Coordinates of C-alpha atoms in Angstrom, one line a residue:
M1 CA 78.8 27.1 -106.3
S2 CA 77.0 29.1 -109.0
A3 CA 74.5 31.8 -108.0
F4 CA 70.8 30.9 -107.7
T5 CA 68.4 32.0 -110.4
E6 CA 65.1 30.4 -111.4
S7 CA 66.3 29.9 -114.9
A8 CA 69.4 28.1 -113.6
L9 CA 67.2 25.8 -111.5
I10 CA 65.0 24.9 -114.4
K11 CA 68.0 24.1 -116.5
K12 CA 69.4 21.9 -113.8
L13 CA 66.1 20.1 -113.3
S14 CA 65.9 19.5 -117.1
E15 CA 69.4 17.9 -117.0
L16 CA 68.6 15.8 -113.9
N17 CA 68.9 12.0 -114.4
P18 CA 68.3 9.0 -112.1
S19 CA 72.0 8.5 -111.3
Q20 CA 73.3 8.9 -107.7
Q21 CA 75.8 11.6 -108.8
S22 CA 73.2 13.7 -110.6
I23 CA 70.8 13.6 -107.7
Q24 CA 73.4 14.3 -105.0
T25 CA 75.0 17.1 -107.0
L26 CA 71.7 19.0 -107.5
S27 CA 70.6 18.2 -103.9
L28 CA 73.8 19.8 -102.5
W29 CA 73.2 22.9 -104.8
L30 CA 69.7 23.2 -103.5
I31 CA 70.7 22.9 -99.9
H32 CA 73.4 25.5 -100.4
H33 CA 70.8 27.9 -101.7
R34 CA 68.2 27.0 -99.0
K35 CA 67.4 30.7 -98.4
H36 CA 65.5 30.5 -101.7
H37 CA 63.6 27.4 -100.5
T38 CA 60.1 28.8 -101.3
A39 CA 61.0 29.6 -105.0
I40 CA 62.9 26.3 -105.3
V41 CA 60.0 24.1 -104.1
Q42 CA 57.4 25.9 -106.2
T43 CA 59.6 25.5 -109.3
W44 CA 60.2 21.9 -108.5
Q45 CA 56.4 21.2 -108.2
R46 CA 55.7 23.1 -111.5
E47 CA 58.4 21.2 -113.4
L48 CA 57.4 17.8 -111.9
Q49 CA 53.9 18.2 -113.3
N50 CA 55.3 18.8 -116.9
V51 CA 57.8 16.0 -117.1
P52 CA 57.2 12.4 -118.4
E53 CA 56.1 9.7 -115.9
P54 CA 59.5 8.0 -115.4
K55 CA 61.2 11.3 -114.6
K56 CA 58.6 12.1 -111.9
L57 CA 60.2 9.4 -109.8
T58 CA 63.6 11.0 -110.2
F59 CA 62.1 14.3 -109.0
M60 CA 60.7 12.5 -106.0
Y61 CA 64.1 11.0 -105.2
L62 CA 65.6 14.5 -105.4
A63 CA 63.0 15.9 -103.0
N64 CA 63.6 13.0 -100.6
D65 CA 67.4 13.6 -100.7
V66 CA 66.9 17.4 -100.0
I67 CA 64.4 16.8 -97.2
Q68 CA 66.5 14.3 -95.3
N69 CA 69.9 15.8 -95.9
S70 CA 68.9 19.4 -95.1
K71 CA 67.4 18.6 -91.6
K72 CA 70.7 19.3 -89.8
K73 CA 71.0 22.8 -91.4
G74 CA 67.4 23.8 -90.9
P75 CA 63.7 22.7 -91.3
E76 CA 63.0 25.1 -94.2
Y77 CA 62.8 22.4 -96.9
G78 CA 60.8 19.9 -94.8
K79 CA 58.1 22.5 -94.1
E80 CA 58.0 23.9 -97.6
F81 CA 57.8 20.5 -99.2
S82 CA 54.9 19.6 -96.8
N83 CA 52.9 22.4 -98.4
V84 CA 53.1 21.0 -101.9
L85 CA 53.4 17.2 -101.4
P86 CA 49.6 16.7 -101.1
K87 CA 49.1 18.3 -104.5
V88 CA 52.0 16.4 -105.9
F89 CA 50.8 13.0 -104.8
S90 CA 47.3 13.8 -106.0
H91 CA 48.8 14.7 -109.4
I92 CA 50.7 11.4 -109.5
G93 CA 47.6 9.4 -108.5
E94 CA 45.6 11.0 -111.3
T95 CA 48.2 10.8 -114.1
C96 CA 50.4 7.8 -113.3
S97 CA 49.6 4.2 -113.5
S98 CA 53.0 2.5 -113.4
E99 CA 53.2 -0.2 -110.7
K100 CA 57.0 0.4 -110.6
L101 CA 56.6 4.1 -109.9
L102 CA 53.8 3.7 -107.3
G103 CA 55.8 0.9 -105.6
S104 CA 58.9 3.1 -105.3
L105 CA 57.0 6.0 -104.0
G106 CA 55.3 3.7 -101.5
R107 CA 58.8 2.7 -100.2
I108 CA 59.8 6.4 -99.9
L109 CA 56.7 6.9 -97.7
N110 CA 57.6 3.9 -95.6
I111 CA 61.0 5.4 -95.0
W112 CA 59.6 8.8 -94.1
Q113 CA 57.2 7.2 -91.6
E114 CA 59.9 5.0 -90.0
R115 CA 62.3 7.9 -89.7
G116 CA 59.7 10.4 -88.5
V117 CA 60.3 12.7 -91.4
Y118 CA 56.6 13.6 -91.5
D119 CA 53.6 12.9 -89.3
P120 CA 52.0 9.5 -89.8
K121 CA 48.6 11.2 -90.6
A122 CA 50.3 13.3 -93.3
I123 CA 51.9 10.2 -94.8
A124 CA 48.6 8.3 -94.8
D125 CA 47.1 11.2 -96.6
Y126 CA 49.9 11.2 -99.2
R127 CA 49.4 7.5 -99.7
S128 CA 45.6 7.8 -100.1
R129 CA 46.1 10.6 -102.7
M130 CA 48.6 8.6 -104.6
N131 CA 46.3 5.5 -104.7
R132 CA 43.2 7.5 -105.4
E133 CA 43.1 6.4 -109.0
G134 CA 43.0 2.7 -107.9
A135 CA 40.3 3.5 -105.3
A136 CA 38.2 5.4 -107.9
S137 CA 38.3 2.4 -110.3
T138 CA 37.3 0.0 -107.5
A139 CA 34.4 2.3 -106.5
A140 CA 33.3 2.5 -110.1
A141 CA 33.4 -1.3 -110.4
S142 CA 31.4 -1.6 -107.2
N143 CA 28.8 0.9 -108.5
G144 CA 28.6 -0.9 -111.8
S145 CA 28.0 -4.2 -110.0
K146 CA 25.3 -2.7 -107.9
S147 CA 23.4 -1.1 -110.8
G148 CA 23.8 -4.4 -112.7
G149 CA 22.3 -6.3 -109.7
E150 CA 19.3 -3.9 -109.6
S151 CA 18.8 -4.3 -113.3
A152 CA 18.9 -8.1 -113.0
A153 CA 16.4 -8.0 -110.2
G154 CA 13.9 -6.0 -112.3
H155 CA 14.5 -8.3 -115.2
K156 CA 13.8 -11.3 -112.9
H157 CA 10.4 -9.9 -112.1
N158 CA 9.4 -10.4 -115.7
H159 CA 11.6 -13.1 -117.1
T160 CA 13.1 -15.4 -114.4
S161 CA 15.3 -17.5 -116.7
S162 CA 16.9 -14.4 -118.4
S163 CA 17.6 -12.9 -114.9
S164 CA 19.4 -16.0 -113.8
S165 CA 21.7 -15.9 -116.9
S166 CA 22.4 -12.2 -116.4
G167 CA 23.1 -12.7 -112.7
N168 CA 25.6 -15.4 -113.5
S169 CA 27.3 -13.2 -116.1
I170 CA 27.7 -10.3 -113.7
S171 CA 29.0 -12.6 -110.9
S172 CA 31.5 -14.1 -113.3
S173 CA 32.6 -10.6 -114.4
N174 CA 33.1 -9.5 -110.8
N175 CA 35.0 -12.7 -110.0
N176 CA 37.3 -12.1 -113.0
N177 CA 37.9 -8.5 -111.9
K178 CA 38.7 -9.6 -108.4
S179 CA 41.0 -12.4 -109.6
E180 CA 42.8 -10.0 -111.9
K181 CA 43.3 -7.4 -109.1
S182 CA 44.5 -10.2 -106.7
E183 CA 46.9 -11.4 -109.4
K184 CA 48.3 -7.9 -109.8
R185 CA 48.7 -7.5 -106.0
E186 CA 50.5 -10.9 -105.8
K187 CA 52.7 -10.0 -108.7
R188 CA 53.6 -6.7 -107.2
K189 CA 54.5 -8.3 -103.9
H190 CA 56.6 -10.9 -105.6
E191 CA 58.5 -8.2 -107.5
E192 CA 59.1 -6.3 -104.3
R193 CA 60.4 -9.4 -102.5
H194 CA 62.6 -10.2 -105.5
M195 CA 64.0 -6.6 -105.5
K196 CA 64.6 -6.8 -101.8
S197 CA 66.5 -10.0 -102.1
K198 CA 68.8 -8.6 -104.8
R199 CA 69.7 -5.2 -103.3
P200 CA 71.7 -4.5 -100.1
R201 CA 69.7 -3.6 -97.0
A202 CA 69.9 0.1 -95.9
S203 CA 69.5 0.9 -92.3
H204 CA 69.4 4.1 -90.3
H205 CA 72.1 4.3 -87.6
Q206 CA 69.6 5.0 -84.9
S207 CA 68.4 1.3 -84.6
I208 CA 66.0 1.7 -87.5
S209 CA 66.2 -0.9 -90.2
V210 CA 65.0 0.4 -93.6
E211 CA 65.5 -0.9 -97.1
S212 CA 66.5 1.6 -99.7
P213 CA 64.2 1.7 -102.7
V214 CA 66.4 0.9 -105.6
V215 CA 64.9 0.2 -109.0
E216 CA 66.3 -1.7 -111.9
P217 CA 68.3 0.3 -114.5
E218 CA 66.3 1.8 -117.3
N219 CA 67.8 2.6 -120.8
G220 CA 71.3 2.0 -119.5
H221 CA 71.0 4.5 -116.6
T222 CA 72.4 3.9 -113.2
P223 CA 69.8 3.0 -110.6
P224 CA 68.4 6.0 -108.7
Y225 CA 70.0 6.9 -105.4
L226 CA 68.1 7.3 -102.1
P227 CA 69.9 8.7 -99.1
L228 CA 70.1 6.6 -96.0
G229 CA 69.8 9.3 -93.4
E230 CA 71.8 11.7 -91.3
P231 CA 75.4 10.9 -90.8
P232 CA 76.6 9.5 -87.5
E233 CA 79.0 11.3 -85.1
P234 CA 82.6 10.0 -85.2
E235 CA 82.4 8.6 -81.7
E236 CA 79.3 6.6 -82.6
L237 CA 81.0 5.3 -85.7
I238 CA 84.1 4.3 -83.7
K239 CA 81.9 2.5 -81.2
A240 CA 80.1 0.5 -83.9
L241 CA 83.4 -0.5 -85.5
T242 CA 84.8 -1.6 -82.1
S243 CA 81.7 -3.8 -81.4
I244 CA 82.2 -5.6 -84.7
E245 CA 85.6 -6.9 -83.5
N246 CA 83.9 -9.1 -80.9
S247 CA 81.3 -10.5 -83.4
A248 CA 80.2 -14.1 -83.7
S249 CA 82.2 -14.8 -86.9
S250 CA 85.4 -14.1 -85.0
D251 CA 84.5 -16.4 -82.1
A252 CA 87.1 -19.1 -82.6
L253 CA 86.1 -21.2 -79.7
V254 CA 82.5 -21.7 -80.8
R255 CA 83.6 -22.4 -84.4
E256 CA 86.0 -25.0 -83.1
R257 CA 83.3 -26.7 -81.1
I258 CA 81.1 -26.8 -84.2
A259 CA 83.9 -28.3 -86.2
K260 CA 84.4 -31.1 -83.6
L261 CA 80.8 -32.2 -83.6
P262 CA 80.6 -35.9 -84.4
P263 CA 79.3 -36.8 -87.9
E264 CA 76.7 -39.2 -86.4
I265 CA 74.5 -36.3 -85.4
S266 CA 74.0 -35.1 -89.0
E267 CA 73.7 -38.4 -90.8
I268 CA 70.3 -40.1 -90.8
S269 CA 71.9 -43.4 -91.8
C270 CA 73.5 -43.7 -88.4
I271 CA 70.0 -44.2 -86.8
S272 CA 69.7 -47.7 -88.4
K273 CA 73.0 -48.7 -86.7
L274 CA 71.7 -48.1 -83.2
E275 CA 71.8 -51.3 -81.2
D276 CA 70.0 -50.4 -78.0
K277 CA 68.0 -47.7 -76.3
D278 CA 70.9 -46.4 -74.2
K279 CA 72.9 -45.6 -77.4
A280 CA 69.8 -43.9 -78.9
K281 CA 69.5 -41.7 -75.8
V282 CA 73.2 -40.7 -76.0
L283 CA 72.8 -39.8 -79.6
A284 CA 69.6 -37.9 -78.9
K285 CA 71.4 -35.9 -76.2
Q286 CA 74.3 -35.1 -78.6
V287 CA 71.8 -34.0 -81.3
N288 CA 69.9 -31.7 -78.9
E289 CA 73.2 -30.1 -77.6
A290 CA 74.3 -29.6 -81.2
V291 CA 71.0 -28.0 -82.2
E292 CA 71.1 -25.7 -79.2
L293 CA 74.7 -24.7 -80.0
L294 CA 73.9 -24.1 -83.7
N295 CA 70.7 -22.2 -83.0
D296 CA 72.6 -19.9 -80.6
Y297 CA 75.4 -19.4 -83.1
N298 CA 73.0 -18.7 -86.0
A299 CA 71.2 -16.1 -83.9
R300 CA 74.5 -14.4 -83.1
L301 CA 75.4 -14.5 -86.8
A302 CA 72.0 -13.0 -87.8
A303 CA 72.5 -10.2 -85.2
E304 CA 76.0 -9.6 -86.6
M305 CA 74.6 -9.3 -90.1
E306 CA 72.2 -6.7 -89.0
E307 CA 75.0 -4.8 -87.2
R308 CA 77.2 -4.9 -90.2
T309 CA 74.3 -3.7 -92.4
K310 CA 73.8 -0.7 -90.0
L311 CA 77.6 -0.1 -90.0
A312 CA 77.7 -0.1 -93.7
A313 CA 74.9 2.5 -93.8
M314 CA 76.7 4.6 -91.2
L315 CA 79.9 4.5 -93.1
R316 CA 78.1 5.5 -96.3
D317 CA 76.4 8.4 -94.6
F318 CA 79.6 9.5 -92.9
Q319 CA 81.5 9.3 -96.2
A320 CA 78.8 11.4 -97.9
E321 CA 79.0 14.0 -95.2
Q322 CA 82.8 14.1 -95.4
K323 CA 82.6 14.6 -99.2
E324 CA 80.2 17.5 -98.7
L325 CA 82.4 19.0 -96.0
L326 CA 85.4 18.5 -98.3
A327 CA 83.6 20.3 -101.2
Q328 CA 82.8 23.2 -98.9
A329 CA 86.3 23.4 -97.6
E330 CA 87.7 23.4 -101.1
Q331 CA 85.3 26.1 -102.0
R332 CA 86.5 28.2 -99.1
L333 CA 90.1 27.5 -100.0
D334 CA 89.5 28.7 -103.5
E335 CA 87.9 31.9 -102.1
H336 CA 90.8 32.5 -99.8
K337 CA 93.3 31.8 -102.5
K338 CA 91.6 34.5 -104.7
K339 CA 91.7 36.9 -101.7
L340 CA 95.4 36.1 -101.1
A341 CA 96.2 36.7 -104.8
K342 CA 94.4 40.1 -104.6
M343 CA 96.4 41.1 -101.5
M344 CA 99.7 40.0 -103.1
S345 CA 98.9 42.1 -106.2
L346 CA 98.0 45.1 -104.0
Q347 CA 101.2 44.6 -102.0
K348 CA 103.2 44.6 -105.2
E349 CA 101.5 47.7 -106.4
I350 CA 102.3 49.5 -103.2
H351 CA 105.9 48.4 -103.2
D352 CA 106.3 49.6 -106.8
H353 CA 104.7 52.9 -105.9
L354 CA 107.1 53.4 -103.0
S355 CA 110.1 52.5 -105.1
N356 CA 109.1 55.2 -107.6
L357 CA 108.9 57.9 -105.0
P358 CA 111.9 60.3 -104.9
D359 CA 114.5 60.0 -102.2
L360 CA 114.4 63.3 -100.3
T361 CA 118.0 62.8 -99.0
Q362 CA 119.2 62.8 -102.6
L363 CA 117.6 66.2 -103.5
P364 CA 120.1 69.1 -104.3
D365 CA 120.7 71.8 -101.6
V366 CA 118.5 74.7 -102.7
T367 CA 119.5 77.1 -99.9
G368 CA 123.0 77.7 -101.3
G369 CA 124.6 78.0 -97.9
L370 CA 122.3 80.8 -96.8
A371 CA 121.2 81.2 -93.3
P372 CA 118.0 79.6 -92.3
L373 CA 114.8 81.7 -92.3
P374 CA 114.0 83.2 -88.9
S375 CA 111.4 81.5 -86.8
A376 CA 108.1 83.1 -85.7
G377 CA 109.6 83.7 -82.2
D378 CA 112.5 85.5 -83.7
L379 CA 110.2 87.7 -85.7
F380 CA 108.1 88.5 -82.6
N381 CA 111.2 89.5 -80.6
T382 CA 112.4 91.8 -83.4
L383 CA 109.2 93.7 -83.5
H384 CA 109.5 94.5 -79.8

């Protein structure tokens, strides 16, 4: 991966888009450079305050990805982001009014709370800061209503009929405001339910069922990506896969019993053909047994669907981790290949150098057959 510099980070943040690949790629880069977490988080906060409203959500998805996926490698990012998130949510609450943005951030906070990413008190504080704009407008409307009431009361002391008309006008205005707010809340809830029914459910592998906040594509972009959580261990994944083999949908015996149920128990027209009380009791017994069988089987199917949803999330998390490990392994492989190439080059240079050295056995005889020079011992003996 490229080296970390603040200018490089700013460039990557400016190129960030709501697609899964863009968010994951930058998230992995940030996690790789986690020793610079303080500078990274401060730059992220500064840039978030300067981007348009739609891109603020993308920045929050990036932060969520980094916070959740860096937990296994260390708590640095979780702690550092907790220092700036209050200011970030206050900034969003003051500058943003998009129901879509606030709804998506609300779902991120729900996931953090259910997975224990941050303390419930901290999450409640983030939520109140984010919704502060709405609370302020409500308070302003309340104060306006109160002042209007006082004014109407003073007017009533002098002109009773005018006061009554003014009071009715204020009451009507307040009712309209309440109805508009109620309609907005109902519309928002309806949109959230509609989005939940359209998207696949995402669940944490530790028996926590959470729905991943996915928004509709904008301007042709891929919907934003939100990580599901930490990847499972291989043994846990194998166990989950094995349990699916004995699921309700593969229970041939129960399915055969359901297929053999008599048609009379599901056709209302058969009731008119009953001739006596005994046959009615027999039919009622068959209906009750069928209802009990179907209720039990439907409950098993619902449980199986939840297990399959969890399994799908586990497989996705596991696949994401394996891709990250593969990328790290490929990076190490490239580094070792470069080192090997250097070693091979050095080995060739040494071999070439050795081959260019003269062979001492091939040198000419410079002594010319003369006797060898005396040794130090011979010289010492001669002196004596």
